[in-house]
Amino acid sequence: MDFSLNEEQAKLQKEAREFLEKECPESFVREMEDGDKGFSPELWNKMAEMGWLGLVYPEKYNGKGGSFADLSVVYEEMGRAMLPSPHLSTVVLCGLTILEAGTKEQKADLLSKIVAGDLILSLALTEPESSFDGKAWEAEGVNVRATPDGDDYIIDGTKLFVHDAHIADYLLCVTKTRDSANPEDDITLFLVDASDPGVSCEILETTAGDKQSEVNFNKIRVAKENIVGELHKGWPPLEKVMQKGAVLLCSEMVGAGQRVLEITVDYAKTRIQFDMPIGINQYIQDHCAFLLSEVDAARWLTGQAVWKISEGQPCDMEAAMAKAWTSDSHERACWRGHQVLAGVGYTVDKGVLPLYSRRAKTKQLYLGDSAYHLEKAARQIEKWPGPEKFRGKAVGLWDIPKEEQIPYWEPWKKRWEEKEGKK
């Protein structure tokens, strides 16, 4: 496993950093935060010219045929620059789902438009109830229904926290089309024209200042030709793509954390207090050292997940570990930065650090918070084979029977009992 950048990726990183330093300074980020759209169409077109919108799409769709690792390099630079854009919604969450499950006609039509910068898409998945009961990113949390009506379907319901819906040409709406024992077998994906009179969108006020919306589908009619993938089988391709999206969010947080580290260390070296830099104090050095460890750990876990996805290997465990750790570690990294910068770090109007801190909250929650991904990691651990012999004992418990010794883990005990002939 090699996490180092190859020659092409190093060149891509250099180009991306120079481009974003020029096109996306701090003043631009603040301007987009205060604006209605939340992004710049002019910059979006320049990103299309740079090839970022088709970086991982096949060449037959005018893409560059790059790897997921290449895209991760760009996302790290996007996080470093706090780039406001609908790239994750359009290119990754919706575009890669279409590439994964769409028909030939959908791929030829939509992907080429995405690459050219002529189409913006938004994923409408999360709903009000499921957003508060921990099921937001599960098939079980989808309750908006698509009911068959002749050759069409009628979609009725509300989606919440939909990123970039206010500027989208189409919404990839995740709906429930039947009731079976397994909720993952009930999901169908529909491409919905965002300009349909039955679709209404209200922008929400968020901590990060990004553009998330409540979207209402008022009994809109959608043709069955707009189904992406197969009827009732939309969840597997969407889940696969959401995993990639979660890892790219980790890459963004690694880039942002690296920039926070640089800002913090630079301040510790140059801020003079009592005729000496504040960095001479051990308390300040502790914060800088812990900040470095947070960024490095996140980088290692993210790199592992990126490498596995790029190699086409299963990475359920690695992706869950990366998102679980990075979501919280990025928040801790920003907190360390605030401790060093003190009052300057809390200056909302001029200080750059609050911009990173507020965006950290969105990235922490989007596509699943740490609790959600820790549970996913635990499910993977449960699949691991148990040891040959049930084992384990604690100090002071040497004389009790083996089956009462701890740690008590049901799969181990079951296997030991079967081997010992007790079952």
Short mmCIF file of C-alpha atoms in Angstrom, two decimals:
data_model
loop_
_atom_site.label_atom_id
_atom_site.label_comp_id
_atom_site.label_asym_id
_atom_site.label_seq_id
_atom_site.Cartn_x
_atom_site.Cartn_y
_atom_site.Cartn_z
CA MET A 1 0.00 0.00 0.00
CA ASP A 2 1.61 3.23 -1.20
CA PHE A 3 0.02 6.56 -0.23
CA SER A 4 2.59 8.77 -1.94
CA LEU A 5 1.57 10.80 -4.98
CA ASN A 6 2.83 9.71 -8.37
CA GLU A 7 4.27 12.22 -10.81
CA GLU A 8 0.91 12.98 -12.45
CA GLN A 9 -0.86 13.40 -9.10
CA ALA A 10 1.88 15.72 -7.82
CA LYS A 11 1.43 17.83 -10.94
CA LEU A 12 -2.36 17.79 -10.46
CA GLN A 13 -1.95 18.88 -6.84
CA LYS A 14 0.36 21.75 -7.81
CA GLU A 15 -2.03 22.96 -10.54
CA ALA A 16 -5.05 22.70 -8.24
CA ARG A 17 -3.35 24.65 -5.44
CA GLU A 18 -2.18 27.43 -7.74
CA PHE A 19 -5.60 27.64 -9.40
CA LEU A 20 -7.51 27.84 -6.12
CA GLU A 21 -5.08 30.31 -4.52
CA LYS A 22 -5.82 32.61 -7.44
CA GLU A 23 -9.55 31.95 -7.95
CA CYS A 24 -10.73 31.12 -4.44
CA PRO A 25 -9.17 33.47 -1.86
CA GLU A 26 -10.75 34.03 1.54
CA SER A 27 -12.66 37.08 0.26
CA PHE A 28 -14.28 34.94 -2.45
CA VAL A 29 -15.40 32.37 0.14
CA ARG A 30 -17.04 35.11 2.22
CA GLU A 31 -18.70 36.57 -0.90
CA MET A 32 -20.19 33.19 -1.87
CA GLU A 33 -21.39 32.62 1.69
CA ASP A 34 -23.34 35.88 1.62
CA GLY A 35 -24.63 35.41 -1.95
CA ASP A 36 -27.88 33.75 -3.02
CA LYS A 37 -26.37 31.03 -5.19
CA GLY A 38 -23.46 30.03 -2.96
CA PHE A 39 -21.21 29.37 -5.92
CA SER A 40 -19.81 31.14 -8.97
CA PRO A 41 -20.97 29.92 -12.44
CA GLU A 42 -17.83 31.53 -13.90
CA LEU A 43 -15.57 29.53 -11.60
CA TRP A 44 -17.67 26.41 -12.30
CA ASN A 45 -16.94 26.83 -16.03
CA LYS A 46 -13.23 27.27 -15.30
CA MET A 47 -13.32 24.04 -13.28
CA ALA A 48 -14.88 22.37 -16.33
CA GLU A 49 -12.04 23.68 -18.49
CA MET A 50 -9.54 22.32 -15.96
CA GLY A 51 -11.17 18.90 -16.40
CA TRP A 52 -12.24 18.58 -12.75
CA LEU A 53 -15.89 17.85 -13.64
CA GLY A 54 -14.99 14.77 -15.67
CA LEU A 55 -11.83 13.70 -13.89
CA VAL A 56 -13.05 10.16 -13.08
CA TYR A 57 -15.53 9.70 -15.93
CA PRO A 58 -14.60 7.48 -18.92
CA GLU A 59 -13.24 9.19 -22.01
CA LYS A 60 -16.28 8.18 -24.09
CA TYR A 61 -18.29 10.63 -21.97
CA ASN A 62 -15.63 13.31 -22.53
CA GLY A 63 -14.10 12.54 -19.18
CA LYS A 64 -10.42 12.12 -18.37
CA GLY A 65 -10.58 8.51 -17.19
CA GLY A 66 -8.66 9.34 -14.03
CA SER A 67 -8.60 7.34 -10.82
CA PHE A 68 -10.41 7.93 -7.55
CA ALA A 69 -7.03 8.78 -6.03
CA ASP A 70 -6.66 11.60 -8.58
CA LEU A 71 -10.04 12.97 -7.49
CA SER A 72 -8.99 12.72 -3.86
CA VAL A 73 -5.96 14.92 -4.59
CA VAL A 74 -8.25 17.63 -6.00
CA TYR A 75 -10.64 17.34 -3.04
CA GLU A 76 -7.83 17.83 -0.57
CA GLU A 77 -6.99 21.11 -2.30
CA MET A 78 -10.69 22.06 -2.38
CA GLY A 79 -10.86 21.56 1.38
CA ARG A 80 -7.70 23.59 1.87
CA ALA A 81 -9.24 26.50 -0.08
CA MET A 82 -12.80 25.99 1.33
CA LEU A 83 -14.05 25.99 -2.28
CA PRO A 84 -17.83 26.56 -2.42
CA SER A 85 -19.17 24.53 -5.35
CA PRO A 86 -21.76 21.83 -6.17
CA HIS A 87 -18.99 19.42 -7.22
CA LEU A 88 -19.78 16.73 -4.63
CA SER A 89 -23.52 16.85 -5.39
CA THR A 90 -23.20 16.94 -9.17
CA VAL A 91 -20.07 15.01 -10.13
CA VAL A 92 -19.86 12.50 -7.29
CA LEU A 93 -23.18 11.72 -5.59
CA CYS A 94 -25.39 12.07 -8.67
CA GLY A 95 -22.95 11.69 -11.58
CA LEU A 96 -21.24 8.56 -10.28
CA THR A 97 -24.66 7.02 -9.45
CA ILE A 98 -25.74 7.59 -13.04
CA LEU A 99 -22.43 6.13 -14.23
CA GLU A 100 -22.97 3.14 -11.94
CA ALA A 101 -26.62 2.39 -12.66
CA GLY A 102 -27.96 4.63 -15.44
CA THR A 103 -29.04 3.54 -18.92
CA LYS A 104 -26.80 4.08 -21.95
CA GLU A 105 -28.95 7.01 -23.01
CA GLN A 106 -28.82 8.61 -19.55
CA LYS A 107 -25.04 8.26 -19.36
CA ALA A 108 -24.45 9.62 -22.87
CA ASP A 109 -26.76 12.57 -22.31
CA LEU A 110 -26.20 13.58 -18.69
CA LEU A 111 -22.53 12.78 -18.07
CA SER A 112 -21.35 14.73 -21.11
CA LYS A 113 -23.34 17.75 -19.92
CA ILE A 114 -21.87 17.44 -16.43
CA VAL A 115 -18.34 17.34 -17.84
CA ALA A 116 -19.04 20.47 -19.89
CA GLY A 117 -20.36 22.32 -16.86
CA ASP A 118 -23.85 22.59 -18.40
CA LEU A 119 -25.71 20.57 -15.79
CA ILE A 120 -25.98 20.74 -11.99
CA LEU A 121 -27.53 17.88 -10.03
CA SER A 122 -28.51 17.45 -6.40
CA LEU A 123 -29.14 14.32 -4.34
CA ALA A 124 -32.48 14.44 -2.48
CA LEU A 125 -32.15 11.69 0.13
CA THR A 126 -32.54 12.79 3.75
CA GLU A 127 -35.96 13.41 5.28
CA PRO A 128 -37.26 15.26 8.36
CA GLU A 129 -38.07 12.27 10.59
CA SER A 130 -35.07 10.13 9.68
CA SER A 131 -32.69 13.07 10.16
CA PHE A 132 -33.45 13.02 13.87
CA ASP A 133 -33.64 9.27 14.53
CA GLY A 134 -30.25 8.24 13.14
CA LYS A 135 -31.64 6.70 9.93
CA ALA A 136 -30.90 9.61 7.60
CA TRP A 137 -28.33 7.70 5.54
CA GLU A 138 -30.11 4.33 5.64
CA ALA A 139 -32.71 2.89 3.26
CA GLU A 140 -34.90 2.51 6.35
CA GLY A 141 -35.03 6.30 6.61
CA VAL A 142 -36.64 6.77 3.17
CA ASN A 143 -40.39 7.36 3.44
CA VAL A 144 -41.12 9.61 0.45
CA ARG A 145 -43.13 7.43 -1.88
CA ALA A 146 -43.31 7.12 -5.65
CA THR A 147 -46.68 5.59 -6.54
CA PRO A 148 -47.29 4.08 -10.00
CA ASP A 149 -49.96 5.80 -12.08
CA GLY A 150 -50.22 4.40 -15.61
CA ASP A 151 -46.80 4.71 -17.23
CA ASP A 152 -45.74 7.38 -14.76
CA TYR A 153 -45.03 7.68 -11.04
CA ILE A 154 -46.39 10.23 -8.58
CA ILE A 155 -43.85 11.49 -6.01
CA ASP A 156 -45.21 13.16 -2.88
CA GLY A 157 -43.27 14.18 0.23
CA THR A 158 -40.49 16.31 1.74
CA LYS A 159 -36.71 16.04 1.65
CA LEU A 160 -34.57 17.96 4.14
CA PHE A 161 -30.95 19.21 4.18
CA VAL A 162 -30.64 18.81 0.39
CA HIS A 163 -27.33 20.30 -0.71
CA ASP A 164 -27.31 22.59 -3.78
CA ALA A 165 -30.99 21.97 -4.57
CA HIS A 166 -31.61 25.68 -5.17
CA ILE A 167 -29.28 25.74 -8.20
CA ALA A 168 -29.92 22.22 -9.52
CA ASP A 169 -31.30 21.45 -12.97
CA TYR A 170 -32.33 17.96 -11.84
CA LEU A 171 -32.82 16.32 -8.46
CA LEU A 172 -31.91 12.68 -8.00
CA CYS A 173 -34.81 11.81 -5.71
CA VAL A 174 -34.56 8.69 -3.55
CA THR A 175 -38.02 7.17 -3.14
CA LYS A 176 -39.76 4.16 -1.66
CA THR A 177 -41.71 2.16 -4.24
CA ARG A 178 -42.85 -0.87 -2.25
CA ASP A 179 -42.88 -2.43 1.23
CA SER A 180 -40.84 -5.56 1.74
CA ALA A 181 -39.02 -7.17 4.64
CA ASN A 182 -35.74 -5.51 3.63
CA PRO A 183 -35.95 -1.70 3.17
CA GLU A 184 -32.93 -1.81 0.82
CA ASP A 185 -35.09 -3.72 -1.67
CA ASP A 186 -37.72 -0.98 -1.80
CA ILE A 187 -35.73 1.99 -3.10
CA THR A 188 -35.99 3.53 -6.58
CA LEU A 189 -34.08 6.57 -7.86
CA PHE A 190 -35.84 9.16 -10.02
CA LEU A 191 -34.44 12.09 -11.97
CA VAL A 192 -36.82 14.96 -11.27
CA ASP A 193 -36.83 18.21 -13.23
CA ALA A 194 -36.15 20.88 -10.61
CA SER A 195 -38.20 23.41 -12.62
CA ASP A 196 -41.40 21.31 -12.27
CA PRO A 197 -44.13 23.53 -10.76
CA GLY A 198 -44.74 20.86 -8.10
CA VAL A 199 -41.19 21.17 -6.76
CA SER A 200 -40.57 23.91 -4.19
CA CYS A 201 -37.26 24.70 -2.52
CA GLU A 202 -36.57 26.74 0.63
CA ILE A 203 -32.97 27.51 1.59
CA LEU A 204 -32.17 26.74 5.24
CA GLU A 205 -29.99 28.82 7.57
CA THR A 206 -26.93 26.73 8.45
CA THR A 207 -23.91 27.07 10.73
CA ALA A 208 -21.48 26.78 7.85
CA GLY A 209 -23.27 29.28 5.63
CA ASP A 210 -23.57 26.67 2.87
CA LYS A 211 -26.73 26.19 0.84
CA GLN A 212 -28.94 23.37 2.05
CA SER A 213 -32.65 23.29 1.33
CA GLU A 214 -35.96 21.81 2.29
CA VAL A 215 -37.45 20.44 -0.92
CA ASN A 216 -41.14 19.62 -1.25
CA PHE A 217 -42.47 17.32 -3.97
CA ASN A 218 -46.18 18.10 -4.28
CA LYS A 219 -47.60 15.06 -6.09
CA ILE A 220 -45.38 15.58 -9.12
CA ARG A 221 -45.63 13.23 -12.09
CA VAL A 222 -42.39 11.59 -13.31
CA ALA A 223 -42.08 9.27 -16.31
CA LYS A 224 -40.69 5.79 -15.69
CA GLU A 225 -37.97 6.61 -18.23
CA ASN A 226 -36.55 8.88 -15.52
CA ILE A 227 -35.74 5.95 -13.25
CA VAL A 228 -31.97 5.65 -12.69
CA GLY A 229 -31.09 1.98 -12.39
CA GLU A 230 -33.75 -0.66 -11.89
CA LEU A 231 -37.10 -0.40 -10.16
CA HIS A 232 -36.76 -1.24 -6.42
CA LYS A 233 -32.97 -1.67 -6.83
CA GLY A 234 -31.69 1.85 -6.44
CA TRP A 235 -30.10 1.49 -3.01
CA PRO A 236 -27.02 -0.68 -3.77
CA PRO A 237 -25.51 1.68 -6.40
CA LEU A 238 -26.39 4.75 -4.31
CA GLU A 239 -24.84 3.26 -1.16
CA LYS A 240 -21.66 2.47 -3.08
CA VAL A 241 -21.40 6.04 -4.34
CA MET A 242 -22.20 7.56 -0.93
CA GLN A 243 -19.25 5.63 0.46
CA LYS A 244 -17.00 7.31 -2.12
CA GLY A 245 -18.53 10.66 -1.26
CA ALA A 246 -17.85 10.13 2.44
CA VAL A 247 -14.18 9.37 1.71
CA LEU A 248 -13.89 12.49 -0.45
CA LEU A 249 -15.31 14.51 2.44
CA CYS A 250 -12.45 13.05 4.50
CA SER A 251 -9.99 14.27 1.86
CA GLU A 252 -11.54 17.73 2.12
CA MET A 253 -11.15 17.68 5.91
CA VAL A 254 -7.52 16.57 5.58
CA GLY A 255 -6.80 19.53 3.29
CA ALA A 256 -8.64 21.93 5.59
CA GLY A 257 -6.88 20.51 8.66
CA GLN A 258 -3.48 20.91 7.00
CA ARG A 259 -4.24 24.58 6.34
CA VAL A 260 -5.42 25.10 9.93
CA LEU A 261 -2.14 23.53 11.10
CA GLU A 262 -0.10 25.91 8.91
CA ILE A 263 -2.05 28.96 10.12
CA THR A 264 -1.67 27.91 13.75
CA VAL A 265 2.05 27.16 13.63
CA ASP A 266 2.77 30.34 11.70
CA TYR A 267 0.90 32.37 14.32
CA ALA A 268 2.72 30.62 17.18
CA LYS A 269 6.05 31.55 15.58
CA THR A 270 5.25 35.16 14.76
CA ARG A 271 2.95 36.38 17.56
CA ILE A 272 5.21 38.25 20.00
CA GLN A 273 4.15 38.41 23.64
CA PHE A 274 6.48 39.65 26.40
CA ASP A 275 9.27 40.09 23.82
CA MET A 276 9.17 36.49 22.61
CA PRO A 277 7.07 34.31 20.26
CA ILE A 278 4.18 32.62 22.05
CA GLY A 279 5.34 29.33 20.55
CA ILE A 280 8.09 29.18 23.15
CA ASN A 281 5.44 28.24 25.72
CA GLN A 282 4.97 24.53 26.26
CA TYR A 283 1.18 24.91 26.37
CA ILE A 284 1.21 26.34 22.83
CA GLN A 285 3.60 23.64 21.66
CA ASP A 286 1.25 20.98 23.04
CA HIS A 287 -1.65 22.34 20.99
CA CYS A 288 0.47 22.42 17.81
CA ALA A 289 1.76 18.89 18.38
CA PHE A 290 -1.73 17.48 19.01
CA LEU A 291 -3.06 19.36 15.98
CA LEU A 292 -0.37 17.72 13.84
CA SER A 293 -1.26 14.28 15.19
CA GLU A 294 -4.96 14.83 14.40
CA VAL A 295 -4.20 15.79 10.79
CA ASP A 296 -1.70 12.98 10.27
CA ALA A 297 -4.05 10.31 11.65
CA ALA A 298 -6.87 11.55 9.44
CA ARG A 299 -4.54 11.60 6.43
CA TRP A 300 -3.41 8.01 7.03
CA LEU A 301 -6.92 6.60 7.46
CA THR A 302 -8.23 8.54 4.47
CA GLY A 303 -5.29 7.45 2.33
CA GLN A 304 -5.97 3.83 3.18
CA ALA A 305 -9.63 4.12 2.09
CA VAL A 306 -8.74 6.06 -1.07
CA TRP A 307 -6.14 3.46 -2.04
CA LYS A 308 -8.57 0.57 -1.60
CA ILE A 309 -11.30 2.27 -3.64
CA SER A 310 -8.80 3.11 -6.39
CA GLU A 311 -7.69 -0.51 -6.48
CA GLY A 312 -11.30 -1.70 -6.68
CA GLN A 313 -11.07 -3.54 -3.37
CA PRO A 314 -13.84 -3.77 -0.74
CA CYS A 315 -13.33 -0.99 1.76
CA ASP A 316 -16.42 -0.91 3.99
CA MET A 317 -14.25 -1.06 7.09
CA GLU A 318 -11.64 1.45 5.91
CA ALA A 319 -14.19 4.00 4.67
CA ALA A 320 -16.19 3.80 7.92
CA MET A 321 -13.04 4.16 10.03
CA ALA A 322 -11.84 7.14 7.98
CA LYS A 323 -15.14 9.04 8.18
CA ALA A 324 -15.68 8.21 11.86
CA TRP A 325 -12.23 9.40 12.89
CA THR A 326 -11.82 12.34 10.51
CA SER A 327 -15.23 13.83 11.34
CA ASP A 328 -14.29 14.27 14.98
CA SER A 329 -10.54 14.84 14.56
CA HIS A 330 -11.11 17.76 12.18
CA GLU A 331 -13.32 19.40 14.78
CA ARG A 332 -10.62 18.82 17.41
CA ALA A 333 -7.96 20.21 15.05
CA CYS A 334 -9.94 23.42 14.60
CA TRP A 335 -10.39 23.66 18.39
CA ARG A 336 -6.61 23.37 18.86
CA GLY A 337 -6.13 26.16 16.35
CA HIS A 338 -8.57 28.36 18.24
CA GLN A 339 -6.70 27.75 21.50
CA VAL A 340 -3.46 29.03 19.96
CA LEU A 341 -4.94 31.97 18.08
CA ALA A 342 -7.12 32.89 21.09
CA GLY A 343 -9.04 36.11 20.43
CA VAL A 344 -7.76 36.36 16.86
CA GLY A 345 -9.13 32.87 16.24
CA TYR A 346 -12.61 33.98 17.22
CA THR A 347 -12.68 37.11 15.09
CA VAL A 348 -15.65 36.37 12.85
CA ASP A 349 -15.31 39.27 10.40
CA LYS A 350 -11.60 39.07 9.60
CA GLY A 351 -10.24 35.84 11.06
CA VAL A 352 -10.06 32.90 8.65
CA LEU A 353 -10.13 30.19 11.31
CA PRO A 354 -13.89 30.50 12.06
CA LEU A 355 -14.56 29.80 8.37
CA TYR A 356 -12.84 26.42 8.72
CA SER A 357 -14.50 25.70 12.07
CA ARG A 358 -18.01 26.33 10.81
CA ARG A 359 -17.48 24.24 7.67
CA ALA A 360 -16.08 21.45 9.80
CA LYS A 361 -19.54 20.98 11.31
CA THR A 362 -21.18 20.37 7.92
CA LYS A 363 -18.48 17.93 6.82
CA GLN A 364 -18.72 16.17 10.18
CA LEU A 365 -22.44 15.46 9.73
CA TYR A 366 -22.77 15.10 5.95
CA LEU A 367 -23.06 11.49 4.71
CA GLY A 368 -23.00 10.23 8.29
CA ASP A 369 -21.44 11.43 11.53
CA SER A 370 -18.86 9.55 13.61
CA ALA A 371 -21.49 7.57 15.59
CA TYR A 372 -23.09 6.33 12.38
CA HIS A 373 -19.79 5.23 10.86
CA LEU A 374 -18.53 3.68 14.10
CA GLU A 375 -21.61 1.47 14.04
CA LYS A 376 -20.82 0.52 10.44
CA ALA A 377 -17.26 -0.36 11.47
CA ALA A 378 -18.61 -2.46 14.36
CA ARG A 379 -20.82 -4.39 11.92
CA GLN A 380 -17.72 -5.23 9.88
CA ILE A 381 -15.85 -6.40 13.00
CA GLU A 382 -18.73 -8.75 13.83
CA LYS A 383 -18.06 -10.51 10.53
CA TRP A 384 -14.48 -11.33 11.49
CA PRO A 385 -13.85 -15.04 12.23
CA GLY A 386 -13.53 -15.91 15.88
CA PRO A 387 -10.42 -17.50 17.41
CA GLU A 388 -9.91 -21.25 17.50
CA LYS A 389 -10.53 -21.30 21.23
CA PHE A 390 -12.77 -19.26 23.46
CA ARG A 391 -10.32 -17.43 25.66
CA GLY A 392 -9.77 -14.55 27.97
CA LYS A 393 -9.74 -14.11 31.71
CA ALA A 394 -9.46 -11.19 34.04
CA VAL A 395 -7.32 -10.81 37.11
CA GLY A 396 -9.09 -12.32 40.11
CA LEU A 397 -11.24 -14.65 38.02
CA TRP A 398 -8.80 -17.51 37.48
CA ASP A 399 -10.89 -20.16 39.17
CA ILE A 400 -14.20 -19.71 37.39
CA PRO A 401 -15.22 -21.90 34.42
CA LYS A 402 -13.97 -20.86 30.97
CA GLU A 403 -17.48 -20.01 29.75
CA GLU A 404 -17.79 -17.43 32.52
CA GLN A 405 -14.43 -15.80 31.87
CA ILE A 406 -14.24 -12.38 30.20
CA PRO A 407 -14.04 -10.84 27.69
CA TYR A 408 -17.38 -12.35 26.87
CA TRP A 409 -18.06 -12.19 23.16
CA GLU A 410 -20.94 -14.24 21.83
CA PRO A 411 -19.32 -15.37 18.51
CA TRP A 412 -16.20 -16.59 20.40
CA LYS A 413 -18.23 -18.41 23.03
CA LYS A 414 -20.47 -20.02 20.45
CA ARG A 415 -17.50 -21.31 18.48
CA TRP A 416 -15.77 -22.59 21.62
CA GLU A 417 -18.92 -24.38 22.77
CA GLU A 418 -19.31 -26.02 19.38
CA LYS A 419 -15.69 -27.18 19.43
CA GLU A 420 -15.97 -28.50 22.97
CA GLY A 421 -19.15 -30.36 22.05
CA LYS A 422 -21.28 -28.44 24.48
CA LYS A 423 -23.75 -27.52 21.77
#
